[in-house]
PDB file of C-alpha atoms and ligand atoms in Angstrom:
ATOM      1  CA  MET A   1      30.378  17.165   3.775  1.00  0.00           C
ATOM      2  CA  GLN A   2      30.777  20.437   6.776  1.00  0.00           C
ATOM      3  CA  GLU A   3      32.996  20.000   9.306  1.00  0.00           C
ATOM      4  CA  PRO A   4      31.004  19.820  12.400  1.00  0.00           C
ATOM      5  CA  THR A   5      33.611  20.839  14.972  1.00  0.00           C
ATOM      6  CA  HIS A   6      32.321  24.438  14.549  1.00  0.00           C
ATOM      7  CA  HIS A   7      28.647  24.303  14.366  1.00  0.00           C
ATOM      8  CA  ILE A   8      29.242  21.912  17.723  1.00  0.00           C
ATOM      9  CA  ALA A   9      30.768  24.513  19.179  1.00  0.00           C
ATOM     10  CA  ALA A  10      28.865  26.763  18.473  1.00  0.00           C
ATOM     11  CA  THR A  11      25.150  25.500  19.718  1.00  0.00           C
ATOM     12  CA  LEU A  12      27.039  24.450  22.760  1.00  0.00           C
ATOM     13  CA  LYS A  13      27.950  27.489  23.663  1.00  0.00           C
ATOM     14  CA  SER A  14      24.579  29.514  22.617  1.00  0.00           C
ATOM     15  CA  LEU A  15      22.699  26.152  25.260  1.00  0.00           C
ATOM     16  CA  ARG A  16      25.070  27.697  27.867  1.00  0.00           C
ATOM     17  CA  GLY A  17      24.428  30.716  27.424  1.00  0.00           C
ATOM     18  CA  ALA A  18      20.115  30.517  27.178  1.00  0.00           C
ATOM     19  CA  GLN A  19      20.378  28.492  30.801  1.00  0.00           C
ATOM     20  CA  GLY A  20      22.988  30.526  31.993  1.00  0.00           C
ATOM     21  CA  TRP A  21      24.304  27.968  33.240  1.00  0.00           C
ATOM     22  CA  SER A  22      28.005  27.968  33.922  1.00  0.00           C
ATOM     23  CA  LEU A  23      30.839  25.046  33.016  1.00  0.00           C
ATOM     24  CA  ASP A  24      30.292  23.458  36.416  1.00  0.00           C
ATOM     25  CA  ARG A  25      26.847  23.678  36.550  1.00  0.00           C
ATOM     26  CA  ALA A  26      26.696  22.284  32.435  1.00  0.00           C
ATOM     27  CA  SER A  27      29.018  19.607  34.086  1.00  0.00           C
ATOM     28  CA  ARG A  28      27.071  18.755  36.681  1.00  0.00           C
ATOM     29  CA  ALA A  29      23.797  18.313  34.013  1.00  0.00           C
ATOM     30  CA  THR A  30      25.418  16.452  31.609  1.00  0.00           C
ATOM     31  CA  GLY A  31      27.563  14.346  33.211  1.00  0.00           C
ATOM     32  CA  VAL A  32      30.235  15.305  31.124  1.00  0.00           C
ATOM     33  CA  SER A  33      33.463  16.888  33.251  1.00  0.00           C
ATOM     34  CA  LYS A  34      34.197  21.076  32.844  1.00  0.00           C
ATOM     35  CA  ALA A  35      37.947  20.261  31.111  1.00  0.00           C
ATOM     36  CA  MET A  36      35.923  18.868  27.985  1.00  0.00           C
ATOM     37  CA  LEU A  37      33.204  21.356  27.338  1.00  0.00           C
ATOM     38  CA  GLY A  38      35.535  23.764  27.605  1.00  0.00           C
ATOM     39  CA  GLN A  39      37.218  22.201  24.746  1.00  0.00           C
ATOM     40  CA  ILE A  40      34.164  21.148  22.679  1.00  0.00           C
ATOM     41  CA  GLU A  41      32.916  25.272  23.235  1.00  0.00           C
ATOM     42  CA  ARG A  42      36.280  26.555  22.192  1.00  0.00           C
ATOM     43  CA  GLY A  43      35.880  23.419  19.129  1.00  0.00           C
ATOM     44  CA  GLU A  44      39.552  22.563  20.403  1.00  0.00           C
ATOM     45  CA  SER A  45      37.559  19.237  20.390  1.00  0.00           C
ATOM     46  CA  SER A  46      35.188  16.920  18.079  1.00  0.00           C
ATOM     47  CA  PRO A  47      33.167  14.986  21.237  1.00  0.00           C
ATOM     48  CA  THR A  48      32.508  11.106  20.937  1.00  0.00           C
ATOM     49  CA  VAL A  49      28.541  10.041  19.641  1.00  0.00           C
ATOM     50  CA  ALA A  50      28.522   9.369  23.562  1.00  0.00           C
ATOM     51  CA  THR A  51      29.856  12.635  24.346  1.00  0.00           C
ATOM     52  CA  LEU A  52      27.806  14.412  22.853  1.00  0.00           C
ATOM     53  CA  TRP A  53      24.523  12.659  23.813  1.00  0.00           C
ATOM     54  CA  LYS A  54      25.448  13.257  26.916  1.00  0.00           C
ATOM     55  CA  ILE A  55      25.084  16.969  26.923  1.00  0.00           C
ATOM     56  CA  ALA A  56      21.361  16.560  24.455  1.00  0.00           C
ATOM     57  CA  GLY A  57      20.105  14.943  27.591  1.00  0.00           C
ATOM     58  CA  GLY A  58      21.513  17.602  30.008  1.00  0.00           C
ATOM     59  CA  PHE A  59      20.213  19.965  27.915  1.00  0.00           C
ATOM     60  CA  ARG A  60      16.891  18.069  27.146  1.00  0.00           C
ATOM     61  CA  VAL A  61      17.745  18.932  23.453  1.00  0.00           C
ATOM     62  CA  SER A  62      17.135  16.962  20.381  1.00  0.00           C
ATOM     63  CA  PHE A  63      20.824  14.744  19.054  1.00  0.00           C
ATOM     64  CA  SER A  64      19.913  16.657  15.740  1.00  0.00           C
ATOM     65  CA  LEU A  65      20.564  20.197  16.602  1.00  0.00           C
ATOM     66  CA  PHE A  66      23.832  19.679  16.509  1.00  0.00           C
ATOM     67  CA  PHE A  67      24.364  18.512  12.967  1.00  0.00           C
ATOM     68  CA  GLU A  68      24.326  22.028  10.679  1.00  0.00           C
ATOM     69  CA  GLN A  69      21.843  21.995   8.016  1.00  0.00           C
ATOM     70  CA  ALA A  70      19.731  18.949   9.298  1.00  0.00           C
ATOM     71  CA  SER A  71      16.306  19.261   8.161  1.00  0.00           C
ATOM     72  CA  VAL A  72      12.884  18.799   8.822  1.00  0.00           C
ATOM     73  CA  GLU A  73      11.582  18.088   5.232  1.00  0.00           C
ATOM     74  CA  GLY A  74      14.377  15.135   5.005  1.00  0.00           C
ATOM     75  CA  GLY A  75      18.092  15.012   3.584  1.00  0.00           C
ATOM     76  CA  SER A  76      20.133  13.041   1.165  1.00  0.00           C
ATOM     77  CA  PRO A  77      23.499  11.348   2.890  1.00  0.00           C
ATOM     78  CA  ASP A  78      24.854  12.863   0.564  1.00  0.00           C
ATOM     79  CA  ASN A  79      24.259  16.702   1.124  1.00  0.00           C
ATOM     80  CA  ALA A  80      27.559  18.250   1.270  1.00  0.00           C
ATOM     81  CA  ALA A  81      25.710  20.921   2.983  1.00  0.00           C
ATOM     82  CA  VAL A  82      24.960  19.167   6.491  1.00  0.00           C
ATOM     83  CA  THR A  83      27.218  18.401   9.186  1.00  0.00           C
ATOM     84  CA  VAL A  84      28.028  14.495   9.636  1.00  0.00           C
ATOM     85  CA  LEU A  85      29.847  13.529  12.705  1.00  0.00           C
ATOM     86  CA  GLU A  86      32.302  11.079  12.384  1.00  0.00           C
ATOM     87  CA  ASP A  87      33.535   9.504  15.274  1.00  0.00           C
ATOM     88  CA  ALA A  88      36.670   7.746  14.840  1.00  0.00           C
ATOM     89  CA  ALA A  89      37.124   6.141  18.550  1.00  0.00           C
ATOM     90  CA  ALA A  90      33.846   4.023  17.997  1.00  0.00           C
ATOM     91  CA  GLY A  91      33.832   3.642  13.736  1.00  0.00           C
ATOM     92  CA  MET A  92      30.622   5.729  14.034  1.00  0.00           C
ATOM     93  CA  THR A  93      29.180   8.257  11.995  1.00  0.00           C
ATOM     94  CA  VAL A  94      26.486   9.829  12.297  1.00  0.00           C
ATOM     95  CA  THR A  95      24.156  11.200   9.077  1.00  0.00           C
ATOM     96  CA  PRO A  96      21.164  13.364   9.958  1.00  0.00           C
ATOM     97  CA  LEU A  97      18.426  12.011   7.799  1.00  0.00           C
ATOM     98  CA  PHE A  98      15.658  13.984   9.374  1.00  0.00           C
ATOM     99  CA  ALA A  99      16.199  16.849  11.842  1.00  0.00           C
ATOM    100  CA  PHE A 100      13.832  16.876  14.625  1.00  0.00           C
ATOM    101  CA  ASP A 101      10.745  17.907  14.248  1.00  0.00           C
ATOM    102  CA  PRO A 102       8.963  19.364  17.207  1.00  0.00           C
ATOM    103  CA  ALA A 103       5.098  18.892  15.784  1.00  0.00           C
ATOM    104  CA  LEU A 104       5.935  14.820  15.168  1.00  0.00           C
ATOM    105  CA  ARG A 105       8.665  14.656  17.929  1.00  0.00           C
ATOM    106  CA  PHE A 106      11.195  12.661  16.411  1.00  0.00           C
ATOM    107  CA  GLU A 107      14.465  12.493  14.526  1.00  0.00           C
ATOM    108  CA  MET A 108      15.788  10.328  12.014  1.00  0.00           C
ATOM    109  CA  PHE A 109      19.719   9.291  11.081  1.00  0.00           C
ATOM    110  CA  LEU A 110      22.055   6.974   8.849  1.00  0.00           C
ATOM    111  CA  ILE A 111      24.202   5.523  11.258  1.00  0.00           C
ATOM    112  CA  GLU A 112      27.385   3.281   9.917  1.00  0.00           C
ATOM    113  CA  LEU A 113      29.571   1.402  12.171  1.00  0.00           C
ATOM    114  CA  ALA A 114      32.404  -0.062  11.137  1.00  0.00           C
ATOM    115  CA  SER A 115      33.919  -3.894  10.830  1.00  0.00           C
ATOM    116  CA  GLY A 116      34.465  -3.797  14.747  1.00  0.00           C
ATOM    117  CA  ALA A 117      32.763  -0.973  15.968  1.00  0.00           C
ATOM    118  CA  CYS A 118      31.657  -0.485  19.403  1.00  0.00           C
ATOM    119  CA  SER A 119      29.695   2.598  20.412  1.00  0.00           C
ATOM    120  CA  GLU A 120      28.387   1.976  24.036  1.00  0.00           C
ATOM    121  CA  SER A 121      25.325   4.927  25.461  1.00  0.00           C
ATOM    122  CA  SER A 122      24.491   6.153  28.481  1.00  0.00           C
ATOM    123  CA  PRO A 123      20.795   6.297  29.215  1.00  0.00           C
ATOM    124  CA  HIS A 124      19.299   8.941  27.285  1.00  0.00           C
ATOM    125  CA  GLU A 125      16.308  11.340  28.160  1.00  0.00           C
ATOM    126  CA  PRO A 126      13.247   9.577  30.038  1.00  0.00           C
ATOM    127  CA  GLY A 127      10.852   8.398  27.418  1.00  0.00           C
ATOM    128  CA  VAL A 128      13.073   8.304  24.477  1.00  0.00           C
ATOM    129  CA  VAL A 129      12.695   5.121  22.261  1.00  0.00           C
ATOM    130  CA  GLU A 130      14.846   4.374  19.164  1.00  0.00           C
ATOM    131  CA  HIS A 131      14.144   2.153  16.587  1.00  0.00           C
ATOM    132  CA  VAL A 132      16.387   1.199  14.385  1.00  0.00           C
ATOM    133  CA  VAL A 133      16.254  -0.018  11.280  1.00  0.00           C
ATOM    134  CA  MET A 134      18.808  -2.844   9.331  1.00  0.00           C
ATOM    135  CA  LEU A 135      20.479  -1.453   5.955  1.00  0.00           C
ATOM    136  CA  ASP A 136      23.368  -3.331   5.627  1.00  0.00           C
ATOM    137  CA  GLY A 137      25.308  -5.879   7.587  1.00  0.00           C
ATOM    138  CA  THR A 138      24.929  -7.089  11.094  1.00  0.00           C
ATOM    139  CA  LEU A 139      24.259  -5.547  14.224  1.00  0.00           C
ATOM    140  CA  GLU A 140      24.624  -6.106  17.554  1.00  0.00           C
ATOM    141  CA  LEU A 141      22.211  -4.123  19.712  1.00  0.00           C
ATOM    142  CA  ALA A 142      23.213  -4.221  23.363  1.00  0.00           C
ATOM    143  CA  LEU A 143      20.377  -4.160  25.968  1.00  0.00           C
ATOM    144  CA  ASP A 144      19.917  -4.808  29.562  1.00  0.00           C
ATOM    145  CA  GLY A 145      23.578  -6.481  29.553  1.00  0.00           C
ATOM    146  CA  HIS A 146      22.956  -8.887  26.475  1.00  0.00           C
ATOM    147  CA  TRP A 147      23.395  -8.053  22.837  1.00  0.00           C
ATOM    148  CA  GLU A 148      21.143  -9.430  19.914  1.00  0.00           C
ATOM    149  CA  ALA A 149      21.620  -9.346  16.561  1.00  0.00           C
ATOM    150  CA  LEU A 150      20.308  -7.979  14.222  1.00  0.00           C
ATOM    151  CA  GLY A 151      20.229  -8.315  10.138  1.00  0.00           C
ATOM    152  CA  PRO A 152      19.467  -6.622   7.143  1.00  0.00           C
ATOM    153  CA  GLY A 153      15.596  -5.512   6.437  1.00  0.00           C
ATOM    154  CA  GLU A 154      15.383  -6.601  11.138  1.00  0.00           C
ATOM    155  CA  ALA A 155      13.543  -3.046  12.692  1.00  0.00           C
ATOM    156  CA  ARG A 156      13.853  -3.046  16.674  1.00  0.00           C
ATOM    157  CA  ARG A 157      12.317  -0.757  18.840  1.00  0.00           C
ATOM    158  CA  PHE A 158      13.560  -0.274  22.495  1.00  0.00           C
ATOM    159  CA  ALA A 159      13.415   2.749  25.436  1.00  0.00           C
ATOM    160  CA  ALA A 160      17.095   4.220  24.797  1.00  0.00           C
ATOM    161  CA  ASP A 161      16.177   5.761  28.935  1.00  0.00           C
ATOM    162  CA  ARG A 162      18.873   2.948  29.940  1.00  0.00           C
ATOM    163  CA  GLU A 163      22.216   1.639  28.999  1.00  0.00           C
ATOM    164  CA  HIS A 164      22.645   0.434  25.471  1.00  0.00           C
ATOM    165  CA  GLY A 165      25.208  -0.151  22.707  1.00  0.00           C
ATOM    166  CA  TYR A 166      25.323  -0.885  19.229  1.00  0.00           C
ATOM    167  CA  ARG A 167      28.725  -2.681  17.819  1.00  0.00           C
ATOM    168  CA  ASN A 168      29.108  -4.570  14.571  1.00  0.00           C
ATOM    169  CA  VAL A 169      31.553  -8.049  14.776  1.00  0.00           C
ATOM    170  CA  GLY A 170      30.833  -8.733  11.094  1.00  0.00           C
ATOM    171  CA  GLU A 171      33.524  -7.992   8.552  1.00  0.00           C
ATOM    172  CA  ARG A 172      31.626  -5.578   6.357  1.00  0.00           C
ATOM    173  CA  ALA A 173      30.272  -2.153   7.869  1.00  0.00           C
ATOM    174  CA  ALA A 174      26.785  -1.947   9.210  1.00  0.00           C
ATOM    175  CA  ARG A 175      24.235   0.341   8.369  1.00  0.00           C
ATOM    176  CA  PHE A 176      21.251   1.445   9.598  1.00  0.00           C
ATOM    177  CA  HIS A 177      18.717   3.617  10.132  1.00  0.00           C
ATOM    178  CA  ASP A 178      17.541   4.402  13.509  1.00  0.00           C
ATOM    179  CA  VAL A 179      14.554   6.694  14.129  1.00  0.00           C
ATOM    180  CA  ILE A 180      14.276   8.421  17.487  1.00  0.00           C
ATOM    181  CA  HIS A 181      11.720   9.656  19.251  1.00  0.00           C
ATOM    182  CA  TYR A 182      11.005  12.107  22.574  1.00  0.00           C
ATOM    183  CA  PRO A 183       8.129  12.164  24.657  1.00  0.00           C
ATOM    184  CA  GLN A 184       6.233  15.076  24.749  1.00  0.00           C
ATOM    185  CA  VAL A 185       7.411  16.730  27.893  1.00  0.00           C
TER     186      VAL A 185
HETATM  187 MN1   MN B 201      20.857   5.743  21.652  1.00  0.00          MN
END
């Protein structure tokens, strides 16, 4: 498992360079403070999942772009070369299984939420759709201000271009697949 901070720092720097955006301009596009963007770019801070999604949305890129060695052909959670994002504050671990494929326009992650964990997400880009497929444990998904429980084997598709959240009120870890579809822009 690789430390993701350096790859995220380099990716953000190159995205900002490609756009020719100042930190101030990038802050306005992403809704992430200039100070935080600067810390992430310098590798001084590892962003939360929620912050990284804001950055991906502001630059209109896929989430999996921030994961080193993520492959369109698929990967294994045990592949030591692939970066995994561990968000300690949210109790969430995100592992890329399929990197974003520009032809098929989706990416897929394995997500683990610790017991008691909660992660709130701001809206993704217009048209983004998530498909949650439960593996183990119970996940509660917040949609339109109400929490819906999903157990093993259950699946849910939802428009992710609105506020949404994930939490685990159970005693064991919740594991699920998240397939994220980006419409043609
Ligand atoms: Mn989301």
